[in-house]
Coordinates of C-alpha atoms in Angstrom, one line a residue:
Chain A
X1 CA 105.3 125.0 96.0
X2 CA 106.7 128.5 95.7
X3 CA 109.9 129.7 97.1
X4 CA 110.3 131.9 100.3
X5 CA 113.9 133.3 100.6
X6 CA 115.0 135.1 103.7
X7 CA 117.8 137.6 104.1
X8 CA 118.8 139.8 107.1
X9 CA 119.5 143.5 106.9
X10 CA 120.7 145.2 110.1
X11 CA 121.3 148.8 111.2
X12 CA 122.2 150.0 114.7
X13 CA 119.9 152.8 115.8
X14 CA 120.2 152.5 119.6
X15 CA 121.8 155.1 121.9
X16 CA 122.2 154.9 125.7
X17 CA 119.0 156.1 127.3
X18 CA 119.4 154.5 130.7
X19 CA 120.8 157.5 132.6
X20 CA 117.9 159.8 131.6
X21 CA 115.3 157.1 132.4
X22 CA 116.9 156.8 135.9
X23 CA 116.6 160.5 136.4
X24 CA 112.9 160.5 135.4
X25 CA 112.2 157.7 137.9
X26 CA 114.1 159.6 140.7
X27 CA 112.1 162.7 140.0
X28 CA 108.8 160.7 140.1
X29 CA 109.8 159.0 143.4
X30 CA 110.8 162.3 145.0
X31 CA 107.3 163.5 144.3
X32 CA 105.4 160.3 145.2
X33 CA 104.1 160.2 141.6
X34 CA 103.7 157.1 139.4
X35 CA 104.0 157.2 135.6
X36 CA 102.6 154.8 133.1
X37 CA 103.5 154.8 129.4
X38 CA 100.7 153.8 127.1
X39 CA 101.8 152.4 123.7
X40 CA 99.9 150.9 120.7
X41 CA 99.4 151.0 116.9
X42 CA 97.6 154.0 115.5
X43 CA 93.9 153.7 116.0
X44 CA 93.9 150.9 118.6
X45 CA 92.0 153.0 121.1
X46 CA 94.5 154.6 123.4
X47 CA 92.7 157.9 123.8
X48 CA 89.2 156.3 124.2
X49 CA 90.6 153.9 126.8
X50 CA 92.3 156.7 128.7
X51 CA 89.1 158.8 128.8
X52 CA 87.3 155.8 130.2
X53 CA 90.0 155.1 132.8
X54 CA 90.6 158.7 133.9
X55 CA 86.8 159.3 134.4
X56 CA 86.7 156.4 136.8
X57 CA 89.9 157.3 138.7
X58 CA 89.8 161.1 138.8
X59 CA 87.7 161.5 141.9
X60 CA 90.3 159.6 144.0
X61 CA 93.5 160.6 142.3
X62 CA 95.2 163.6 140.8
X63 CA 95.9 162.6 137.2
X64 CA 97.9 164.5 134.6
X65 CA 98.3 163.4 131.0
X66 CA 101.2 164.0 128.5
X67 CA 100.3 163.2 124.9
X68 CA 103.0 162.7 122.3
X69 CA 101.9 163.6 118.7
X70 CA 103.8 164.5 115.6
X71 CA 101.8 167.6 114.9
X72 CA 98.3 168.0 116.4
X73 CA 96.8 168.3 119.9
X74 CA 93.7 166.3 118.9
X75 CA 94.1 163.7 121.6
X76 CA 95.3 165.9 124.5
X77 CA 92.4 168.2 123.8
X78 CA 89.9 165.4 123.5
X79 CA 91.0 163.9 126.8
X80 CA 91.0 167.4 128.5
X81 CA 87.5 168.0 127.2
X82 CA 86.1 164.6 128.1
X83 CA 87.7 164.2 131.6
X84 CA 88.4 167.8 132.8
X85 CA 92.0 166.9 133.7
X86 CA 95.0 169.0 132.7
X87 CA 97.1 167.8 129.8
X88 CA 100.4 168.5 128.1
X89 CA 100.8 168.1 124.4
X90 CA 104.3 167.1 123.3
X91 CA 104.8 167.7 119.6
X92 CA 108.0 165.9 118.5
X93 CA 108.2 167.3 115.0
X94 CA 107.9 163.9 113.2
X95 CA 109.6 161.5 115.5
X96 CA 108.4 158.0 115.9
X97 CA 108.8 157.7 119.7
X98 CA 109.6 159.6 122.9
X99 CA 112.8 158.7 124.9
X100 CA 113.7 159.4 128.5
X101 CA 115.6 162.6 127.7
X102 CA 112.6 164.0 125.9
X103 CA 110.4 162.9 128.8
X104 CA 112.8 164.7 131.2
X105 CA 112.5 167.9 129.1
X106 CA 108.7 167.6 129.0
X107 CA 108.6 167.2 132.8
X108 CA 110.1 170.7 133.2
X109 CA 106.6 171.8 132.2
X110 CA 104.8 169.7 134.8
X111 CA 104.5 170.4 138.5
X112 CA 104.7 166.8 139.9
X113 CA 104.1 167.6 143.5
X114 CA 100.3 167.3 143.4
X115 CA 100.1 164.5 140.8
X116 CA 99.5 160.9 141.9
X117 CA 99.3 159.4 138.4
X118 CA 101.1 160.7 135.4
X119 CA 100.0 159.2 132.1
X120 CA 102.3 159.3 129.0
X121 CA 100.3 158.6 125.8
X122 CA 103.0 157.6 123.3
X123 CA 103.1 158.0 119.5
X124 CA 100.9 155.3 117.8
X125 CA 103.6 152.9 116.7
X126 CA 104.3 149.2 117.5
X127 CA 108.1 149.4 116.7
X128 CA 110.1 152.4 117.9
X129 CA 108.5 153.3 121.3
X130 CA 109.3 149.9 122.6
X131 CA 113.0 150.5 122.1
X132 CA 113.1 153.5 124.4
X133 CA 112.7 153.4 128.2
X134 CA 110.9 156.6 129.0
X135 CA 111.4 156.3 132.7
X136 CA 107.8 155.2 133.3
X137 CA 107.1 152.9 136.2
X138 CA 105.0 150.6 134.1
X139 CA 104.5 150.0 130.4
X140 CA 101.0 149.3 129.1
X141 CA 100.2 148.5 125.5
X142 CA 96.9 148.1 123.7
X143 CA 96.3 145.5 120.9
X144 CA 93.0 145.9 119.2
X145 CA 90.9 143.1 117.8
X146 CA 90.9 144.4 114.2
X147 CA 94.7 144.3 114.1
X148 CA 94.8 140.5 114.4
X149 CA 96.0 137.9 116.9
X150 CA 99.4 137.5 115.0
X151 CA 100.7 140.9 116.0
X152 CA 102.8 139.7 119.0
X153 CA 104.7 137.4 116.5
X154 CA 105.4 140.4 114.2
X155 CA 106.2 143.1 116.8
X156 CA 107.8 141.0 119.6
X157 CA 109.7 143.7 121.4
X158 CA 106.6 145.8 122.2
X159 CA 104.9 142.8 123.8
X160 CA 108.1 141.9 125.7
X161 CA 108.6 145.2 127.4
X162 CA 105.0 145.6 128.6
X163 CA 103.7 144.9 132.1
X164 CA 100.0 145.0 131.0
X165 CA 98.5 144.2 127.6
X166 CA 95.0 145.4 127.0
X167 CA 93.1 143.6 124.2
X168 CA 90.7 146.3 123.1
X169 CA 87.6 146.5 120.9
X170 CA 86.2 143.1 122.1
X171 CA 82.8 144.5 121.3
X172 CA 83.6 143.8 117.6
X173 CA 85.0 140.3 118.1
X174 CA 82.1 138.7 116.1
X175 CA 83.1 140.6 113.0
X176 CA 86.8 139.7 112.9
X177 CA 88.9 136.5 112.6
X178 CA 90.6 137.1 116.0
X179 CA 91.3 134.1 118.1
X180 CA 91.6 135.3 121.7
X181 CA 93.3 132.1 122.9
X182 CA 95.9 132.4 120.2
X183 CA 96.5 136.1 121.0
X184 CA 97.0 135.3 124.7
X185 CA 99.3 132.3 123.8
X186 CA 101.4 134.5 121.4
X187 CA 101.8 137.2 124.1
X188 CA 102.6 134.7 126.9
X189 CA 105.3 133.0 124.8
X190 CA 107.1 136.4 124.6
X191 CA 106.3 137.6 128.1
X192 CA 105.0 135.2 130.7
X193 CA 104.7 137.9 133.3
X194 CA 102.5 140.2 131.3
X195 CA 99.0 140.7 132.7
X196 CA 96.4 140.5 129.9
X197 CA 93.0 142.1 130.1
X198 CA 90.4 142.1 127.3
X199 CA 88.5 145.3 127.3
X200 CA 86.1 147.4 125.3
X201 CA 86.9 151.1 125.8
X202 CA 83.6 151.8 124.0
X203 CA 81.3 149.8 126.2
X204 CA 83.4 150.0 129.4
X205 CA 83.8 146.2 129.7
X206 CA 87.1 145.3 131.5
X207 CA 87.9 148.9 132.6
X208 CA 87.3 148.1 136.3
X209 CA 89.9 145.2 136.1
X210 CA 92.4 147.7 134.6
X211 CA 91.8 150.0 137.6
X212 CA 92.3 147.1 140.0
X213 CA 95.6 146.3 138.3
X214 CA 96.7 149.9 138.6
X215 CA 95.7 150.1 142.3
X216 CA 97.5 146.8 143.1
X217 CA 100.7 148.1 141.3
X218 CA 100.8 151.5 142.9
X219 CA 98.9 151.1 146.2
X220 CA 97.2 154.4 145.8
Chain B
X1 CA 87.9 174.5 131.1
X2 CA 91.0 172.5 131.6
X3 CA 94.4 173.6 130.3
X4 CA 96.2 172.1 127.2
X5 CA 99.9 173.2 127.1
X6 CA 101.9 172.5 124.0
X7 CA 105.7 172.2 123.7
X8 CA 107.9 171.1 120.8
X9 CA 110.8 168.6 121.1
X10 CA 112.9 168.0 118.0
X11 CA 115.6 165.5 116.9
X12 CA 117.1 165.1 113.5
X13 CA 117.0 161.5 112.3
X14 CA 117.3 162.0 108.5
X15 CA 120.1 160.9 106.3
X16 CA 120.6 161.4 102.6
X17 CA 118.8 158.5 100.8
X18 CA 118.2 160.0 97.4
X19 CA 121.2 158.5 95.6
X20 CA 120.3 155.0 96.6
X21 CA 116.7 155.6 95.6
X22 CA 117.8 156.8 92.2
X23 CA 119.9 153.6 91.7
X24 CA 116.9 151.5 92.6
X25 CA 114.8 153.3 90.0
X26 CA 117.4 152.9 87.3
X27 CA 117.7 149.2 88.0
X28 CA 113.9 148.8 87.7
X29 CA 113.8 150.9 84.5
X30 CA 116.6 148.8 82.9
X31 CA 114.6 145.7 83.5
X32 CA 111.2 147.1 82.5
X33 CA 110.0 146.4 86.0
X34 CA 107.7 148.6 88.2
X35 CA 107.9 148.6 91.9
X36 CA 105.1 149.7 94.4
X37 CA 105.7 150.2 98.1
X38 CA 102.8 149.3 100.4
X39 CA 102.7 151.0 103.8
X40 CA 100.2 151.1 106.6
X41 CA 99.7 150.6 110.4
X42 CA 100.0 147.1 111.8
X43 CA 96.9 145.1 111.1
X44 CA 95.3 147.4 108.5
X45 CA 95.2 144.5 106.0
X46 CA 98.3 144.9 103.8
X47 CA 98.7 141.1 103.4
X48 CA 95.1 140.3 102.8
X49 CA 94.8 143.1 100.2
X50 CA 97.9 141.9 98.4
X51 CA 96.6 138.3 98.2
X52 CA 93.4 139.6 96.7
X53 CA 95.3 141.9 94.2
X54 CA 97.9 139.3 93.2
X55 CA 95.4 136.6 92.5
X56 CA 93.6 138.9 90.1
X57 CA 96.8 140.1 88.4
X58 CA 99.1 137.0 88.3
X59 CA 97.7 135.5 85.1
X60 CA 98.7 138.6 83.1
X61 CA 101.8 139.7 85.0
X62 CA 104.9 138.3 86.5
X63 CA 104.8 139.5 90.1
X64 CA 107.4 139.2 92.9
X65 CA 106.9 140.2 96.5
X66 CA 109.4 141.4 99.0
X67 CA 108.1 141.6 102.6
X68 CA 109.8 143.5 105.4
X69 CA 109.3 142.1 108.9
X70 CA 111.3 142.5 112.1
X71 CA 111.6 138.7 112.7
X72 CA 109.0 136.4 111.1
X73 CA 108.2 135.3 107.6
X74 CA 104.5 135.0 108.4
X75 CA 103.3 137.3 105.7
X76 CA 105.7 136.4 102.9
X77 CA 104.8 132.7 103.5
X78 CA 101.1 133.5 103.6
X79 CA 101.2 135.3 100.3
X80 CA 103.3 132.6 98.7
X81 CA 100.9 129.9 99.9
X82 CA 97.7 131.8 98.9
X83 CA 98.9 133.1 95.5
X84 CA 101.7 130.8 94.3
X85 CA 104.1 133.7 93.5
X86 CA 107.7 133.7 94.7
X87 CA 108.5 136.0 97.6
X88 CA 111.5 137.4 99.5
X89 CA 111.4 137.9 103.2
X90 CA 113.6 140.8 104.4
X91 CA 114.2 140.6 108.2
X92 CA 115.6 143.9 109.3
X93 CA 116.5 143.0 112.9
X94 CA 114.1 145.3 114.6
X95 CA 114.2 148.4 112.4
X96 CA 111.0 150.4 111.9
X97 CA 111.3 151.0 108.1
X98 CA 113.3 150.0 105.0
X99 CA 115.3 152.6 103.1
X100 CA 116.6 152.7 99.5
X101 CA 120.0 151.3 100.4
X102 CA 118.4 148.3 102.1
X103 CA 116.1 147.9 99.1
X104 CA 119.2 147.9 96.8
X105 CA 120.8 145.2 99.0
X106 CA 117.6 143.1 98.8
X107 CA 117.4 143.5 95.0
X108 CA 120.7 141.6 94.8
X109 CA 118.6 138.5 95.7
X110 CA 116.0 139.2 93.0
X111 CA 116.3 138.5 89.2
X112 CA 114.3 141.5 87.9
X113 CA 114.5 140.6 84.2
X114 CA 111.3 138.5 84.1
X115 CA 109.4 140.5 86.7
X116 CA 106.7 143.0 85.6
X117 CA 105.5 144.2 89.0
X118 CA 107.7 144.1 92.2
X119 CA 105.7 144.6 95.4
X120 CA 107.4 145.9 98.6
X121 CA 105.3 145.2 101.7
X122 CA 106.8 147.6 104.2
X123 CA 106.9 147.3 108.0
X124 CA 103.5 148.1 109.7
X125 CA 104.2 151.6 110.8
X126 CA 102.5 155.0 110.0
X127 CA 105.6 157.1 110.9
X128 CA 109.1 156.0 109.8
X129 CA 108.5 154.3 106.5
X130 CA 107.1 157.5 105.1
X131 CA 110.4 159.2 105.8
X132 CA 112.4 157.0 103.5
X133 CA 112.1 156.9 99.7
X134 CA 112.7 153.2 98.9
X135 CA 113.1 153.8 95.1
X136 CA 109.6 152.5 94.4
X137 CA 107.8 154.0 91.4
X138 CA 104.6 154.4 93.4
X139 CA 103.7 154.6 97.1
X140 CA 100.4 153.0 98.2
X141 CA 99.1 153.2 101.8
X142 CA 96.2 151.5 103.5
X143 CA 94.1 153.2 106.2
X144 CA 91.6 150.8 107.8
X145 CA 88.2 151.8 109.1
X146 CA 88.8 150.7 112.7
X147 CA 91.8 153.0 112.9
X148 CA 89.6 156.1 112.6
X149 CA 89.1 159.0 110.1
X150 CA 91.5 161.3 112.1
X151 CA 94.6 159.4 111.2
X152 CA 95.6 161.7 108.3
X153 CA 95.7 164.6 110.8
X154 CA 98.0 162.7 113.2
X155 CA 100.3 161.0 110.7
X156 CA 100.4 163.6 107.9
X157 CA 103.7 162.7 106.2
X158 CA 102.5 159.2 105.4
X159 CA 99.4 160.5 103.6
X160 CA 101.4 163.2 101.9
X161 CA 103.9 160.8 100.2
X162 CA 101.3 158.4 98.8
X163 CA 100.0 158.2 95.3
X164 CA 97.1 155.9 96.3
X165 CA 95.3 155.6 99.6
X166 CA 93.2 152.5 100.1
X167 CA 90.5 152.8 102.8
X168 CA 90.2 149.1 103.8
X169 CA 87.7 147.1 105.9
X170 CA 84.7 149.0 104.6
X171 CA 82.7 145.8 105.3
X172 CA 82.8 146.8 109.0
X173 CA 81.8 150.4 108.5
X174 CA 78.5 149.9 110.4
X175 CA 80.3 149.0 113.6
X176 CA 82.7 151.9 113.8
X177 CA 82.4 155.7 114.1
X178 CA 84.2 156.3 110.8
X179 CA 83.1 159.2 108.7
X180 CA 84.2 158.5 105.1
X181 CA 83.7 162.0 103.9
X182 CA 85.8 163.4 106.8
X183 CA 88.5 160.8 106.0
X184 CA 88.6 161.8 102.4
X185 CA 88.6 165.5 103.2
X186 CA 91.5 165.0 105.7
X187 CA 93.5 163.1 103.1
X188 CA 92.8 165.6 100.3
X189 CA 93.8 168.6 102.6
X190 CA 97.3 167.0 102.8
X191 CA 97.6 165.6 99.3
X192 CA 95.1 166.8 96.7
X193 CA 96.6 164.5 94.0
X194 CA 96.2 161.3 96.0
X195 CA 93.7 158.8 94.5
X196 CA 91.5 157.3 97.2
X197 CA 89.7 154.0 96.8
X198 CA 87.5 152.4 99.5
X199 CA 88.0 148.6 99.5
X200 CA 87.3 145.5 101.5
X201 CA 90.1 143.0 101.0
X202 CA 87.9 140.5 102.7
X203 CA 84.9 140.7 100.4
X204 CA 86.9 141.9 97.3
X205 CA 84.9 145.2 97.0
X206 CA 87.0 147.9 95.3
X207 CA 89.9 145.6 94.3
X208 CA 89.1 145.9 90.5
X209 CA 89.4 149.6 90.8
X210 CA 92.8 149.2 92.4
X211 CA 93.8 147.0 89.4
X212 CA 92.6 149.7 87.0
X213 CA 94.6 152.3 88.8
X214 CA 97.8 150.1 88.6
X215 CA 97.1 149.4 84.9
X216 CA 96.7 153.1 84.2
X217 CA 99.9 154.0 86.0
X218 CA 102.1 151.4 84.5
X219 CA 100.5 150.6 81.1
X220 CA 101.1 146.9 81.5

């Protein structure tokens, strides 16, 4: 039997972000606007899921999207092109997350008064974005089937801070060793209140259930 | 046509890491040991790829693995169990990367004198690990087919700092909209010197080519 040694190395990277998050939430409340923060790994399907969701919601709601990206406007442009809604691209110059102060700065560019639902599409990253309250009313994260059912064990904070976990790419379940029961159990062990919805952004399966969840949360 | 506005928000998070990286490399050189740093998104297949590689290399080389994880020892244990090599689990308490100083601290636990190849399996993250030289002799990253061919555009630094890019999960190419030529072009536009090898860690396809690349680099 081989040897597995474990050591701990720590570093403090946190700063107080609560005041800015409170200011974001007040600004949203004063404008009767709700904000959701979408987080996930790179390539888990945030943009495709958002296109599918927005196209089903846009006739009843005014929706605006802010996308955070290191350098490009690929996703904000793709969403604008495929849904017709207006979007804001936030390029953060290489940062791994967006915090509440950066969100407040971004909101200077957005006229909230006619917006019902503001969507923040965060940087693709399962670590850092979970550490920063953006001021959003709800956190939503996407775990995709190809990433594996063990990801909640390895990135526990992300799954702990989310109100809704979407398990995406269920159309490719037959081709991966992904145990849905194990994934759900791993998530529930961290966060028993999280709602979990399996979806396929590609085929549209599960998207109506996500819309019901949003409608129940925000009473649009 | 809908409107895409772009704003830039910056924050400086870098610290000088070069001296510690130099010390790591001197320590490796003094022990005739080579170190490779494996980086990727969560769930792209680092651990499965490493098991496949190590099992083909372990008869000719002494290999040691250091795995960085926020909390668990899942992957270090999985590699130890499936290859028989010794491993070190580095739990970093929630951090999104490992830097050279942390690597130096970890090396206090490792007797380098009998090790030919030291593998560092970094945190699953396409942003932060690319910002920190760990002192490794070569950087290797894995992009998996389900993540999409646009990832080099969105996470450019990671693809710029790597000597070798493995495009993993090619066994599921028929089920995803992944254009291999586009992916290769996107990587080469950022880093013309990067070697690119398509692999399937699951079926073993391409693994021999990775071994040839390592042997050519390090003249084992």
